[in-house]
């Protein structure tokens, strides 16, 4: 069975600085997708970025980028130029091509200080 | 498009009571799922469905039933509520296929006393 591990329960960053959130996963599959979701205090789950395992190029969405290391089974999220609105819980998730099920990590709470 | 809607937003139950959490989506998504979110444990999959008439168990199915009679609706039933089912429940939907973005409802906070 696949597992997703986020080893940082909490992180903090100063406004305008850069922060990296870690995620590792375990799978025997070669084809899958990885996601980062943001959950602000409103509780709404918002997709931040997605990465297909077969794509070598790291995904980027504006200030958000990932460092995808397939061999190491690592999928970290980098937030550049952090803003107060980035404060939230961030969840890493894995989705198998075979089952459609989405498996989440336990989350990292990000605080942003002015 | 309303997206994914969930009712109610909040609910308090007594131990042993039953209730149904409603979930509906208007995006014609084949895949729908229910998660529960507990502090320090992330979101855990309860049940999911890949189409009308097809459901399957996720990671934590005990104490919950589901059915999928239409593409739009995927209700979650608690047959006999227990304090261990106190949680926030999310419904989500997507097109089938792993690259599809899952769209989440706003969640239901359930307290069982």
XYZ file of C-alpha atoms in Angstrom:
227
model
C 0.000 0.000 0.000
C 1.116 3.519 -0.703
C 1.974 5.900 2.106
C 2.700 9.631 2.245
C 4.835 11.167 4.986
C 5.135 14.810 5.946
C 7.722 15.018 8.707
C 7.292 18.712 9.517
C 4.137 19.284 11.604
C 4.798 23.040 11.666
C 6.916 25.493 9.733
C 7.237 29.248 9.864
C 8.552 31.846 7.437
C 8.880 35.584 7.305
C 6.920 37.517 4.722
C 8.759 37.772 1.368
C 11.102 34.907 2.275
C 11.187 31.390 0.802
C 10.118 28.220 2.577
C 10.252 24.558 1.570
C 7.804 21.927 2.815
C 8.908 18.299 2.674
C 7.004 15.235 1.544
C 8.121 11.668 0.959
C 6.063 8.763 -0.278
C 6.336 5.062 -0.670
C 5.045 3.158 -3.674
C 5.969 0.293 -5.940
C 4.191 1.881 -8.893
C 5.917 3.791 -11.646
C 3.010 5.855 -12.901
C 1.165 8.162 -10.522
C 0.381 11.777 -9.693
C 1.424 13.883 -6.733
C -0.408 16.915 -5.412
C -0.060 19.689 -2.895
C -3.295 20.985 -1.354
C -3.696 24.084 0.800
C -6.264 24.283 3.584
C -6.696 27.808 5.010
C -8.671 28.454 8.215
C -11.861 28.460 6.128
C -11.344 24.684 5.865
C -11.698 24.685 2.070
C -9.252 22.364 0.288
C -7.500 24.149 -2.579
C -5.236 22.500 -5.140
C -1.862 24.266 -5.249
C 0.130 22.216 -7.718
C 0.278 18.767 -9.319
C 3.101 16.642 -10.758
C 2.910 13.638 -13.053
C 5.489 10.997 -12.198
C 6.496 10.518 -15.834
C 7.343 14.166 -16.333
C 10.952 15.019 -15.576
C 10.306 18.732 -15.379
C 9.302 20.080 -12.001
C 5.873 21.715 -11.940
C 5.586 25.447 -11.280
C 2.573 27.634 -10.546
C 3.501 31.275 -10.006
C 5.263 31.446 -6.595
C 4.831 27.717 -5.969
C 7.206 25.110 -7.346
C 8.087 21.533 -6.545
C 11.294 19.561 -6.348
C 10.315 16.091 -7.551
C 12.940 13.410 -7.004
C 11.402 10.189 -8.286
C 14.207 7.849 -7.299
C 14.264 9.249 -3.781
C 10.438 9.348 -3.670
C 10.539 12.925 -2.531
C 8.163 15.738 -3.479
C 8.856 19.032 -1.726
C 6.968 22.300 -2.181
C 8.811 25.606 -2.393
C 6.929 28.823 -1.732
C 8.773 31.919 -2.874
C 8.061 35.485 -1.774
C 5.804 34.222 1.006
C 2.664 36.202 1.709
C 0.446 36.404 4.769
C -2.280 34.656 2.769
C -0.058 31.598 2.394
C -0.589 30.748 6.063
C -2.487 27.458 6.058
C -2.220 23.702 6.424
C -0.511 22.109 3.451
C -1.159 18.508 2.504
C 0.854 16.346 0.172
C -1.169 13.668 -1.653
C -0.556 10.678 -3.922
C -2.906 9.315 -6.533
C -2.350 6.002 -8.261
C -3.116 5.654 -11.933
C -4.620 2.261 -11.152
C -7.090 3.047 -8.380
C -8.008 6.766 -8.484
C -7.746 6.865 -4.687
C -6.081 9.935 -3.187
C -3.798 9.278 -0.212
C -2.863 12.210 2.016
C -0.002 12.962 4.341
C -0.660 14.310 7.819
C -0.067 17.922 6.844
C 2.275 20.807 7.667
C 0.974 23.946 9.304
C 2.678 26.996 7.790
C 2.806 30.265 9.709
C 3.816 33.459 7.945
C 5.150 36.339 10.060
C 5.144 39.968 8.913
C -21.844 25.729 -11.214
C -22.274 25.105 -7.506
C -19.374 22.632 -7.515
C -19.485 20.189 -4.597
C -22.057 20.937 -1.934
C -22.367 19.341 1.481
C -25.121 19.550 4.055
C -25.254 20.154 6.926
C -22.216 22.309 7.776
C -22.418 21.454 11.480
C -24.144 18.636 13.338
C -24.272 17.392 16.915
C -25.446 13.838 17.529
C -25.916 11.711 20.586
C -24.260 8.310 20.751
C -26.387 5.740 18.944
C -28.235 8.178 16.714
C -28.141 7.814 12.957
C -27.842 10.442 10.287
C -26.950 11.018 6.654
C -24.414 13.525 5.406
C -25.429 14.770 1.989
C -23.040 15.406 -0.894
C -23.909 16.568 -4.395
C -21.900 17.728 -7.396
C -23.005 19.324 -10.651
C -19.860 18.744 -12.714
C -20.835 15.305 -14.066
C -17.844 13.732 -12.301
C -17.674 9.957 -12.235
C -15.494 9.701 -9.139
C -16.761 10.735 -5.703
C -15.303 10.089 -2.283
C -15.696 10.761 1.411
C -12.852 11.644 3.776
C -12.630 12.340 7.450
C -10.105 14.790 8.866
C -8.826 14.409 12.392
C -6.102 16.507 14.064
C -2.631 15.189 13.263
C -3.949 12.513 10.899
C -4.602 14.310 7.639
C -7.513 13.210 5.489
C -8.401 9.541 5.483
C -10.550 7.914 2.823
C -13.796 6.372 4.090
C -15.597 5.226 0.923
C -15.434 6.068 -2.736
C -17.370 5.511 -5.954
C -16.266 5.409 -9.588
C -19.776 5.725 -10.969
C -23.467 5.249 -10.267
C -24.107 1.879 -8.663
C -20.420 1.273 -7.826
C -18.929 1.873 -4.400
C -15.888 0.584 -2.550
C -14.254 0.884 0.836
C -11.384 3.160 1.647
C -9.015 3.169 4.577
C -11.532 3.681 7.430
C -14.966 2.353 6.334
C -16.245 0.860 9.585
C -19.401 2.508 10.916
C -20.247 4.164 7.606
C -22.424 3.196 4.635
C -22.671 4.747 1.202
C -24.690 4.310 -1.947
C -24.541 5.955 -5.365
C -27.863 5.859 -7.163
C -27.130 8.888 -9.369
C -24.003 10.504 -10.780
C -24.700 13.679 -8.786
C -25.289 12.388 -5.258
C -23.156 10.401 -2.836
C -24.615 10.359 0.690
C -22.706 9.048 3.703
C -24.728 7.284 6.398
C -23.763 6.845 10.018
C -25.892 3.983 11.299
C -25.157 4.292 15.024
C -22.971 7.282 15.849
C -20.045 6.862 18.243
C -17.807 9.515 19.867
C -14.923 8.175 17.735
C -16.777 9.492 14.689
C -16.410 13.079 15.871
C -14.535 14.625 12.969
C -14.717 16.933 9.972
C -16.062 15.159 6.893
C -15.228 16.137 3.347
C -16.809 15.000 0.132
C -14.830 15.277 -3.098
C -15.380 14.583 -6.778
C -13.336 14.379 -9.962
C -13.224 12.847 -13.390
C -11.773 9.344 -13.252
C -8.112 9.169 -14.076
C -5.359 10.001 -11.606
C -4.433 13.376 -13.017
C -7.847 14.830 -12.439
C -8.140 17.487 -9.785
C -10.356 16.485 -6.898
C -12.844 19.209 -6.011
C -13.763 19.328 -2.343
C -16.928 20.377 -0.605
C -16.797 22.826 2.333
C -16.886 20.068 4.940
C -19.244 19.020 7.737
C -18.155 19.285 11.360
C -19.755 16.428 13.264
C -19.697 16.101 17.040
C -20.943 12.932 18.727
C -21.575 13.247 22.460
